[in-house]
Amino acid sequence: MVNWVSLLPLLGAACGAAQATPNDNILAGVYIVEFEGEQSTEALYRELRTDNDLDIEPRMALNYKLFNGASFNVSGAIDKDEALARIASNSRVKNVWPVTRVSVPNDRLVSVGQSDISKVSRSSISRRDVSNATYDVHVMTQVDRLHAEGYTGKGIKIGIVDSGIDYLHPDLGGCFGPGCLVSYGYDLMGGGGIGQPRPDDDPIDTCFGHGTHVAGIVAAQQSYLGFLGVAPDVELGAFRALDCIGGSSDDLLIAAFNMAYEAGSDIISASVGMDGGWPDSAWSLAAQRIVDAGVSVVVATGNSGEIGIFSASNPAVGLGVTSVASVDAREFPFLLLAGTYAIEEQEEEEFGWIAGQPPFQNLTLPLFYVGSELVINGTVFDGCNGLPDSIPDLSDYVVLVEEQPQSCNFYDQTDSIVAKGARYALFFRESEEPEYINTYDPSILGVGRTTGSQGKSWAKDLIAGRNVTVTFTNPEITKQLVTLRNNTVSPGSVSFWSSWGPDWELGMNPFLAAPGSQILSTFPRALGSYAILEGTSMACPFVAGAMALVAQARGTRDPETLRAALTTTAKQIVYHDGEANDDQGRLAPVAQAGSGLIQAWDAAHVKSVISTAGISFRDTDNLPSEIKFTLKNLGDSEVTYELGNNPTMGVYAFAQGSKRITAFPPLKADGAEAKLEFSNDLITVGAGESVEVAVVCTPPSVDASRLPVYGGLITVNGTNGDTLALPYLGVAASMKNDTRFFHTADPLGVYLSQNGQRWPIPVEPDTIFRGPRPSSETAYPEPGTIAWPQARVVTNVGSKLVRLDVVAADNSTARCLPWQDWLGYRSLGQLPYFPLRDLTRGSFRGTLAGMLADHTILPNGRYRFVLSALKLLGEEENPEDWESVEMIPFIIEYTTAL
Ligand SMILES: *[C@@H]1O[C@H](CO)[C@@H](O)[C@H](O)[C@H]1NC(C)=O
Ligand SMILES: *[C@@H]1O[C@H](CO)[C@@H](O)[C@H](O)[C@H]1NC(C)=O
Ligand SMILES: *[C@@H]1O[C@H](CO)[C@@H](O)[C@H](O)[C@H]1NC(C)=O
Ligand SMILES: *[C@@H]1O[C@H](CO)[C@@H](O)[C@H](O)[C@H]1NC(C)=O
Ligand SMILES: *[C@@H]1O[C@H](CO)[C@@H](O)[C@H](O)[C@H]1NC(C)=O
Ligand SMILES: *[C@@H]1O[C@H](CO)[C@@H](O)[C@H](O)[C@H]1NC(C)=O
Ligand SMILES: *[C@@H]1O[C@H](CO)[C@@H](O)[C@H](O)[C@H]1NC(C)=O
Ligand SMILES: *[C@@H]1O[C@H](CO)[C@@H](O)[C@H](O)[C@H]1NC(C)=O
Ligand SMILES: *[C@@H]1O[C@H](CO)[C@@H](O)[C@H](O)[C@H]1NC(C)=O
């Protein structure tokens, strides 16, 4: 539990783009290569050492059917681009990438259990046979109806790439290996860390919990807390690729995906990702190949919806991947410990509490109430200002303290009751979801909180003179209970933090949505046994489980069929801006919700199948003249389908004149609705036959300067009652006409600052920077804390390639240095670590410590930085497709001589 306290800030971190600095996300000195055909790793290492003069330490062998390569460390004084170039020059190498860090999306820990289920007495937790129709997230998605028909995922294998699974948890089968629920898997991280994994064959999750939570959503056995997995009869594979704080690297994840594939998984579920939105990263490509080889890959789209549109992560955007958005549940659960109480001689009843520090141990004592109802001789004694003499010694009571947040804090109340000898205190406030408490008073031997309603009800009894006796047990061995509260704000709406597509190449993303907010599931026994988490991480395994049910019912494992069946039968969702539904009842944009909330029964039984799960009409420069898909009728009689267009709400990425993408909620774009023309509005398809449909899109004519993103659903209504909805989206503007990568209008969008400052501020033009001349030409100088000139840049859209060139200022003698033309500037070269590739929204910086990327040491002089970014969907070779900005001049004066 200590672990979780320290994890809370991590998991609760505000949503937002991570800093894309030149090297923060890159594991320094670690590279991943893909081989050209069959190759020997040993031979490659030998050649890299001898022919390419690289000091290699092997890291991981990646010899898989769909990815044959290796990752290794390069040590010594060599910069990234030089190492990349030398590795790429080896003829055995087909592709090389620097290894990057990855983490689970910033899911929120809502509530975590406080006991170890393996220590709770068996008799107290008999498995309740909860009627299938009571687990509401299964009802919302028709999963209960498939269970009732006997579809539970039998025969389907789901590989979970995450932090491992606590398979000893009784709700997760209690064992590992053939015949167990968790029947296969591997620990790629082992006892090591990201820098040096030490794999072993036991993928148990003891220290993080995310994978155990995900596994329970897929396949928990009927829990005594009233929940059940979506597909409780599947076989699970546990591929542990995250460390104890949720970190990983893309080489580990590529290996984990391929191991899950080779172990025979039918579906791979991965609630992991990194800010990006670029479908051609090494990891996205690895996912794409697995899909092409016939295995579904389901990935969480990310939790960055608060930054608005264009916030999807990698590898959710990989081609063929089923990327999943989150929908808010209609009921929110909360976890408490179960105590018992008796009023006078009545029968014992259960109540909920949360253990504080120090927790209660085994204890049975009467309650004594202190709070707003305790009135003695006309004066209220709530413990804020001491207690009168008439109050007895409190050492043999549990003092029930009603908190008074308006007048004092619980420390004052603790002082008052401790003065009366109190040793045990049970606090309560208005809230039905009590929080952990620590009074830091050594006299207190046991403390906790109960719910507002329970506390008030006891207060009434006690004031009326009835005796109430409460019994606690040591939290570790205590059974838990769950309370439910209705979501009155956003039941069934898209979660406001769910990331939005499309990706930076305008690929369709996300495809569909599933419940992801406030989901109760299993957690490692040692970390509390159960937890309530929220994030697209929870929606992703829900879809993987539903896909298993659909695969079982339809008798197919084909990824595109399964993805299309779930997507085209999903239920459309009305747009919700975080406070209320859209007043005109418009549907949530496809870029936010895909086609909507999955309906598993419909997906399993629909007789009409579309060959694709979604269409991107891209931007106006790349608008396809027509898009074709096939419509298949699997029924046994002819069906006539009527095609229609049901637009979803359009949004503008930018406000009028603004350079920043609008944060959630986005700006509604009235009239941003495309016109669609079909080859035929009425299509008749014979039994067992299929027909090709062509669709031509006319994007809306709305203000292109604000980058309108439109979308909608192609409705396909059959005379057999089938109603399908195929999602599409597009941008009614030219992406490469947009020049908003650099926020030049904002004083803190692009500015010159200095290295080594925690809170950087802009410097004046012609600031003189003094530091030592680089002493060696072989390695880049470490800027350390020296105040070298530093460009600081906030980015608001993505860019595939970003350069940071140095040019001589007009009157500088440095004008005599050799230069090369770059967009009309005389470039002396780029900064070390540049160019940067595949940038997304965030920020980066570049520091000049005297040396350029090619190891040239600049002389004393007056310089400027020139930043340039390839525009979205632009071509690298075309100067018109670059956006650039020239920064203010600065002066370098070395403090050491040559
Ligand atoms: C719940 O589903 C199971 C199949 O998983 C079925 O056997 C059982 O009858 C269902 N119970 C109820 C109450 O519907
Ligand atoms: C490889 O590089 C990583 C990350 O920089 C580092 O943590 C690890 O210790 C290195 N391993 C070896 C064997 O040099
Ligand atoms: C606490 O009570 C439980 C039974 O409710 C018992 O099994 C356990 O041994 C007790 N612990 C101590 C420390 O007395
Ligand atoms: C209440 O006030 C009366 C009269 O002042 C006094 O006799 C009595 O002791 C008080 N009771 C308590 C509980 O303090
Ligand atoms: C309540 O319990 C106390 C001892 O804690 C006892 O003296 C008193 O008689 C009880 N009152 C009733 C109404 O049972
Ligand atoms: C939640 O809402 C349902 C109907 O929508 C109602 O029957 C139920 O009593 C509500 N539960 C709570 C705890 O308010
Ligand atoms: C198809 O059915 C849906 C759902 O019933 C309906 O909203 C839509 O208007 C129908 N489309 C056509 C073209 O009739
Ligand atoms: C190109 O950008 C300009 C300036 O923002 C805008 O007015 C124009 O509509 C854009 N054209 C297209 C096709 O996006
Ligand atoms: C170049 O111009 C700047 C600003 O006008 C001035 O401060 C600086 O002294 C000049 N440097 C040289 C070498 O002339």
XYZ file of C-alpha atoms in Angstrom, residues 87-571:
485
model
C 24.756 1.456 -37.903
C 22.640 2.198 -40.980
C 25.690 1.844 -43.208
C 26.012 -1.842 -42.256
C 24.608 -3.986 -45.051
C 22.923 -6.400 -42.627
C 20.738 -3.572 -41.295
C 17.404 -2.718 -42.908
C 16.119 -0.175 -40.359
C 17.551 1.482 -37.279
C 15.803 3.599 -34.625
C 16.927 5.063 -31.305
C 15.142 3.228 -28.460
C 12.551 5.442 -26.763
C 10.843 5.406 -23.401
C 7.175 4.499 -23.109
C 4.723 4.625 -20.224
C 1.150 3.683 -19.473
C -1.292 6.506 -20.139
C -1.784 8.707 -17.064
C -4.718 6.745 -15.717
C -6.340 8.002 -12.521
C -6.459 5.904 -9.382
C -9.912 6.612 -7.947
C -9.881 4.203 -5.033
C -7.800 1.231 -3.991
C -8.626 -1.682 -1.736
C -6.872 -2.152 1.595
C -6.839 -5.890 2.144
C -5.153 -9.001 0.816
C -7.830 -11.312 -0.504
C -5.700 -14.383 0.122
C -5.782 -13.557 3.854
C -9.514 -12.834 4.120
C -11.521 -15.661 5.646
C -13.123 -17.774 2.904
C -16.460 -18.048 4.642
C -16.972 -14.301 4.666
C -16.530 -13.885 0.893
C -18.647 -16.585 -0.690
C -19.022 -15.806 -4.364
C -22.267 -13.942 -4.772
C -24.197 -15.079 -7.823
C -24.825 -11.614 -9.081
C -27.411 -11.697 -11.799
C -25.775 -10.962 -15.124
C -28.029 -8.002 -15.629
C -26.672 -6.094 -12.644
C -23.168 -5.324 -13.806
C -24.023 -2.109 -15.557
C -21.013 -1.691 -17.855
C -21.864 -5.102 -19.307
C -25.473 -4.025 -19.744
C -24.497 -0.789 -21.539
C -22.504 -2.779 -24.073
C -24.742 -5.884 -24.443
C -21.998 -8.089 -23.000
C -24.577 -9.499 -20.558
C -26.699 -10.677 -23.498
C -23.816 -12.620 -25.000
C -23.026 -14.181 -21.620
C -26.668 -15.213 -21.327
C -26.319 -16.951 -24.710
C -23.276 -18.795 -23.407
C -20.555 -16.794 -25.187
C -17.749 -16.278 -22.675
C -14.663 -16.305 -24.900
C -13.937 -20.010 -24.652
C -11.186 -21.082 -27.017
C -9.818 -17.540 -27.549
C -6.367 -16.488 -26.331
C -5.777 -12.853 -25.354
C -2.210 -11.678 -24.842
C -1.968 -8.743 -22.426
C 1.098 -6.547 -22.787
C 1.348 -4.628 -19.530
C 2.866 -4.909 -16.024
C 2.183 -8.665 -15.752
C -0.772 -10.234 -13.926
C -1.162 -11.297 -10.301
C -2.401 -14.740 -11.371
C -2.468 -15.915 -7.732
C -5.434 -13.596 -7.166
C -8.392 -15.965 -6.703
C -10.504 -13.916 -9.167
C -7.802 -14.496 -11.805
C -7.650 -18.231 -11.481
C -5.075 -18.587 -8.706
C -2.396 -20.252 -10.826
C -0.185 -19.876 -13.905
C 0.353 -22.307 -16.753
C -1.623 -24.726 -18.897
C -5.124 -25.230 -17.561
C -5.075 -21.932 -15.636
C -6.892 -18.732 -16.624
C -3.473 -17.092 -17.081
C -2.051 -19.914 -19.132
C 0.973 -18.385 -20.847
C 3.306 -15.398 -20.825
C 6.749 -14.111 -20.016
C 8.451 -11.415 -17.954
C 10.545 -9.288 -20.318
C 11.484 -6.753 -17.648
C 12.269 -9.177 -14.832
C 14.099 -7.838 -11.818
C 15.997 -5.327 -13.963
C 14.997 -1.857 -15.092
C 14.485 -0.177 -18.431
C 18.229 0.380 -18.770
C 19.023 -3.268 -18.259
C 16.098 -5.687 -18.277
C 16.683 -9.114 -16.721
C 13.943 -11.287 -18.235
C 12.604 -14.389 -16.547
C 9.666 -16.689 -17.179
C 7.381 -15.581 -14.348
C 5.153 -12.627 -15.370
C 3.522 -12.079 -11.970
C 2.518 -8.486 -11.179
C 3.365 -7.643 -7.587
C 4.472 -4.028 -7.695
C 2.471 -1.939 -10.175
C -1.001 -3.357 -10.615
C -2.016 -1.885 -13.977
C -1.800 -5.247 -15.793
C -3.729 -7.024 -13.051
C -6.504 -4.437 -13.342
C -6.606 -4.776 -17.119
C -6.661 -8.589 -16.856
C -9.674 -8.478 -14.523
C -11.618 -6.313 -16.989
C -11.025 -8.956 -19.653
C -11.504 -12.122 -17.673
C -12.091 -11.825 -13.907
C -14.093 -14.732 -12.563
C -17.297 -13.707 -10.780
C -15.943 -11.647 -7.902
C -17.584 -11.393 -4.491
C -17.585 -7.638 -5.105
C -20.136 -8.084 -7.893
C -18.136 -7.727 -11.077
C -17.098 -10.119 -13.789
C -14.728 -10.076 -16.760
C -16.067 -9.413 -20.254
C -14.797 -12.815 -21.447
C -14.227 -14.933 -18.330
C -13.478 -18.153 -20.222
C -10.650 -16.908 -22.447
C -7.056 -17.927 -21.856
C -4.869 -15.005 -20.858
C -1.234 -14.445 -21.726
C 0.733 -12.117 -19.436
C 3.615 -10.293 -21.110
C 5.272 -8.112 -18.512
C 7.051 -5.200 -20.166
C 6.488 -2.415 -17.605
C 8.564 -1.743 -14.523
C 7.185 -0.987 -11.054
C 6.289 2.621 -11.967
C 4.798 1.920 -15.380
C 7.857 2.680 -17.509
C 9.079 0.742 -20.517
C 10.870 1.163 -23.823
C 9.780 0.459 -27.366
C 12.231 -2.420 -27.934
C 10.760 -4.258 -24.937
C 7.261 -3.595 -26.231
C 8.068 -4.702 -29.762
C 9.461 -7.910 -28.254
C 6.389 -8.312 -26.026
C 4.001 -7.856 -28.973
C 5.919 -10.418 -31.024
C 6.116 -12.917 -28.157
C 2.372 -12.558 -27.611
C 1.871 -13.147 -31.340
C 4.138 -16.195 -31.505
C 2.544 -17.702 -28.398
C -0.658 -18.031 -30.412
C -2.682 -15.071 -29.114
C -5.797 -14.373 -31.148
C -6.020 -10.854 -29.765
C -3.356 -8.615 -28.217
C -4.513 -5.972 -25.739
C -2.109 -3.153 -24.917
C -3.043 -0.278 -22.622
C 0.288 1.377 -23.242
C 1.354 4.200 -25.464
C 3.380 7.325 -25.926
C 2.522 10.805 -27.094
C 3.004 10.842 -30.793
C 0.295 10.393 -33.335
C 2.710 9.087 -35.982
C 1.801 5.743 -37.578
C 5.299 4.928 -38.850
C 7.185 4.499 -35.555
C 9.007 1.153 -35.131
C 6.438 0.021 -32.604
C 3.402 1.078 -34.676
C 4.898 -0.830 -37.626
C 5.408 -3.936 -35.488
C 1.747 -3.761 -34.442
C 0.662 -3.301 -38.041
C 2.516 -6.443 -39.168
C 0.863 -8.524 -36.453
C -2.542 -7.348 -37.651
C -1.565 -8.143 -41.235
C -0.631 -11.643 -40.042
C -4.159 -12.194 -38.740
C -4.070 -11.225 -35.061
C -6.106 -8.301 -33.694
C -4.249 -5.591 -31.806
C -6.350 -3.411 -29.488
C -4.718 -0.265 -28.031
C -5.854 2.580 -25.741
C -6.020 5.859 -27.645
C -4.694 7.895 -24.684
C -5.912 10.205 -21.902
C -4.929 13.577 -23.355
C -8.365 14.734 -24.514
C -8.093 17.818 -22.339
C -5.634 19.317 -24.839
C -8.284 18.975 -27.542
C -8.278 17.492 -30.999
C -5.154 15.749 -32.450
C -4.098 14.105 -29.187
C -3.952 10.375 -30.032
C -0.899 8.347 -29.041
C 1.372 5.663 -30.549
C 0.857 2.804 -31.334
C -2.933 3.362 -31.176
C -2.525 5.130 -34.519
C -0.790 2.120 -36.131
C -2.514 0.933 -39.313
C -4.936 -1.904 -38.607
C -4.862 -1.292 -34.857
C -8.214 -1.012 -33.063
C -7.823 2.217 -31.101
C -10.253 2.663 -28.253
C -11.813 5.781 -26.713
C -13.428 5.874 -23.258
C -17.065 6.348 -22.275
C -18.170 7.290 -18.754
C -19.978 4.565 -16.850
C -23.510 5.204 -15.550
C -22.629 4.007 -12.042
C -19.468 4.825 -10.142
C -18.249 2.255 -7.607
C -16.178 2.957 -4.505
C -14.136 0.557 -2.345
C -14.409 0.342 1.441
C -13.504 -2.143 4.131
C -16.367 -3.982 5.804
C -16.812 -3.602 9.570
C -19.783 -4.679 11.677
C -21.859 -2.833 14.235
C -24.698 -3.593 16.600
C -27.203 -1.144 18.065
C -28.157 -2.260 21.555
C -29.048 -5.957 21.349
C -29.993 -5.892 17.660
C -28.352 -8.093 15.044
C -24.969 -7.103 13.659
C -24.900 -5.181 10.413
C -22.151 -4.258 7.977
C -20.714 -0.797 7.447
C -17.971 0.638 5.238
C -14.779 2.299 6.395
C -11.315 3.259 5.228
C -8.279 2.517 7.330
C -6.048 5.480 8.198
C -2.638 5.569 9.810
C -2.312 3.828 12.219
C -5.062 1.438 11.112
C -7.486 -0.226 13.510
C -6.517 -3.731 14.551
C -9.012 -6.368 15.844
C -11.230 -4.264 18.069
C -14.776 -4.231 19.482
C -15.776 -1.089 21.407
C -18.771 1.217 21.900
C -18.919 4.483 19.961
C -18.879 7.925 21.570
C -20.066 10.784 19.382
C -18.442 14.233 19.127
C -19.873 16.650 16.582
C -22.492 19.268 15.726
C -25.306 17.338 17.450
C -23.500 17.026 20.767
C -25.205 19.800 22.740
C -24.602 20.108 26.458
C -26.509 22.733 28.412
C -27.132 24.670 25.183
C -23.551 24.618 23.935
C -22.376 22.589 20.929
C -19.264 20.489 21.547
C -17.862 19.465 18.193
C -14.278 19.086 19.424
C -13.045 22.263 17.729
C -12.500 23.968 21.107
C -11.925 21.215 23.646
C -14.541 19.188 25.503
C -16.267 19.893 28.867
C -15.557 18.095 32.138
C -18.841 16.252 31.928
C -17.480 14.146 29.046
C -16.223 10.823 30.419
C -12.830 9.243 29.848
C -12.791 8.195 26.192
C -10.077 5.548 26.308
C -12.503 2.636 25.997
C -14.525 4.036 23.140
C -14.101 4.474 19.457
C -14.757 8.212 19.196
C -17.013 8.986 16.238
C -15.884 12.467 15.170
C -18.000 14.546 12.820
C -15.571 16.787 10.988
C -16.266 20.519 10.863
C -14.282 21.686 7.825
C -15.912 25.149 8.102
C -14.674 25.828 11.634
C -11.628 23.665 12.359
C -9.519 20.824 11.019
C -9.350 17.264 12.270
C -6.054 17.918 14.069
C -7.888 20.303 16.478
C -10.593 17.713 17.037
C -7.937 15.055 17.651
C -6.342 17.279 20.329
C -9.719 17.644 22.081
C -10.477 13.918 22.210
C -6.912 12.923 23.095
C -7.174 15.314 26.075
C -10.024 13.052 27.180
C -7.914 9.923 26.828
C -9.139 8.830 23.377
C -7.103 6.114 21.624
C -9.385 5.241 18.698
C -11.129 7.662 16.336
C -13.483 7.171 13.417
C -13.987 10.392 11.457
C -16.689 11.285 8.930
C -17.672 14.210 6.703
C -20.421 14.776 4.141
C -18.686 12.551 1.602
C -19.834 9.029 0.815
C -16.319 8.378 -0.510
C -14.092 8.817 2.539
C -10.392 9.489 2.181
C -7.378 8.098 3.946
C -6.497 9.974 7.168
C -3.428 10.358 9.384
C -3.711 12.429 12.588
C 0.041 12.227 13.358
C -0.876 11.995 17.062
C 1.080 9.286 18.917
C -1.762 8.807 21.430
C -4.026 7.576 18.639
C -3.677 3.801 18.211
C -6.291 3.354 15.501
C -7.963 5.781 13.070
C -10.153 5.639 9.999
C -13.035 7.266 8.207
C -16.558 6.144 7.489
C -19.178 7.506 5.087
C -21.230 10.614 5.807
C -24.539 8.765 5.827
C -23.288 6.067 8.231
C -21.719 8.612 10.561
C -24.919 10.725 10.689
C -27.119 7.732 11.290
C -24.990 6.585 14.237
C -24.891 10.137 15.615
C -28.696 10.095 15.729
C -28.709 6.776 17.624
C -26.081 7.901 20.091
C -27.773 11.238 20.783
C -30.984 9.296 21.423
C -29.095 7.342 24.074
C -28.747 4.052 22.209
C -25.493 2.135 22.579
C -23.666 1.353 19.320
C -20.816 -1.161 19.346
C -18.456 -1.414 16.369
C -16.093 -4.218 15.402
C -13.024 -3.760 13.244
C -10.468 -6.307 12.117
C -6.933 -5.731 10.938
C -7.410 -4.232 7.420
C -5.180 -6.788 5.764
C -7.578 -9.628 6.614
C -10.778 -7.619 6.225
C -13.328 -8.259 3.548
C -14.094 -5.321 1.251
C -17.332 -3.843 0.047
C -18.336 -1.676 -2.865
C -20.789 1.206 -2.853
C -22.359 2.486 -6.062
C -23.319 6.033 -6.901
C -25.135 7.188 -10.014
C -23.169 9.269 -12.483
C -25.565 12.187 -12.788
C -23.341 14.380 -14.983
C -22.159 12.308 -17.911
C -23.626 8.802 -17.937
C -22.708 7.116 -21.224
C -20.927 10.192 -22.622
C -17.405 10.172 -23.991
C -14.930 10.815 -21.145
C -13.669 14.383 -21.507
C -10.065 13.218 -21.058
C -10.246 10.572 -23.785
C -7.745 11.475 -26.540
C -8.942 12.702 -29.920
C -7.845 11.699 -33.394
C -7.082 11.990 -36.165
C -3.356 11.269 -36.240
C -0.921 13.703 -37.868
C -1.307 11.947 -41.220
C -5.099 12.209 -40.804
C -5.644 8.502 -40.251
C -9.044 7.577 -38.775
C -8.684 7.337 -35.013
C -10.245 6.270 -32.620
C -12.605 3.651 -34.092
C -14.905 2.939 -31.177
C -15.416 3.415 -27.450
C -16.029 1.340 -24.318
C -16.528 2.074 -20.606
C -13.278 3.419 -19.123
C -14.206 5.762 -16.303
C -14.220 4.516 -12.711
C -13.877 0.823 -13.420
C -13.648 -1.670 -10.559
C -11.305 -4.564 -11.185
C -8.681 -6.824 -9.677
C -5.389 -5.537 -8.273
C -2.355 -7.357 -6.886
C -3.155 -8.972 -3.520
C -0.319 -7.145 -1.815
C -1.525 -3.766 -3.130
C -5.098 -4.106 -1.896
C -6.603 -6.837 -4.135
C -9.029 -4.456 -5.909
C -8.890 -0.964 -7.330
C -10.975 1.536 -9.259
C -9.046 3.147 -12.057
C -10.068 5.319 -14.959
C -8.509 5.810 -18.346
C -8.591 4.540 -21.906
C -6.373 1.810 -20.391
C -9.604 0.388 -18.948
C -11.642 0.771 -22.145
C -9.023 -1.077 -24.216
C -9.201 -4.493 -22.466
C -12.988 -4.160 -22.435
C -12.921 -4.084 -26.239
C -10.378 -6.925 -26.374
C -12.759 -9.044 -24.265
C -15.765 -8.079 -26.390
C -13.780 -8.940 -29.502
C -13.187 -12.422 -28.053
C -16.940 -12.891 -27.565
C -17.616 -11.706 -31.104
C -14.855 -13.968 -32.461
C -16.371 -16.948 -30.667
C -19.893 -16.137 -31.832
C -18.963 -15.373 -35.451
C -16.393 -18.154 -35.723
C -13.712 -15.877 -37.175
C -10.446 -14.451 -35.914
C -9.945 -12.083 -38.847
C -8.885 -8.699 -37.400
C -10.579 -6.493 -39.984
C -13.852 -8.440 -39.764
C -13.867 -8.180 -35.969
C -12.888 -4.514 -35.913
C -15.478 -3.662 -38.563
C -18.235 -5.683 -36.842
C -17.667 -3.888 -33.529
C -17.242 -0.468 -35.126
C -20.181 -0.527 -37.545
C -22.647 -1.750 -34.899
C -21.602 0.681 -32.153
C -24.175 3.034 -30.651
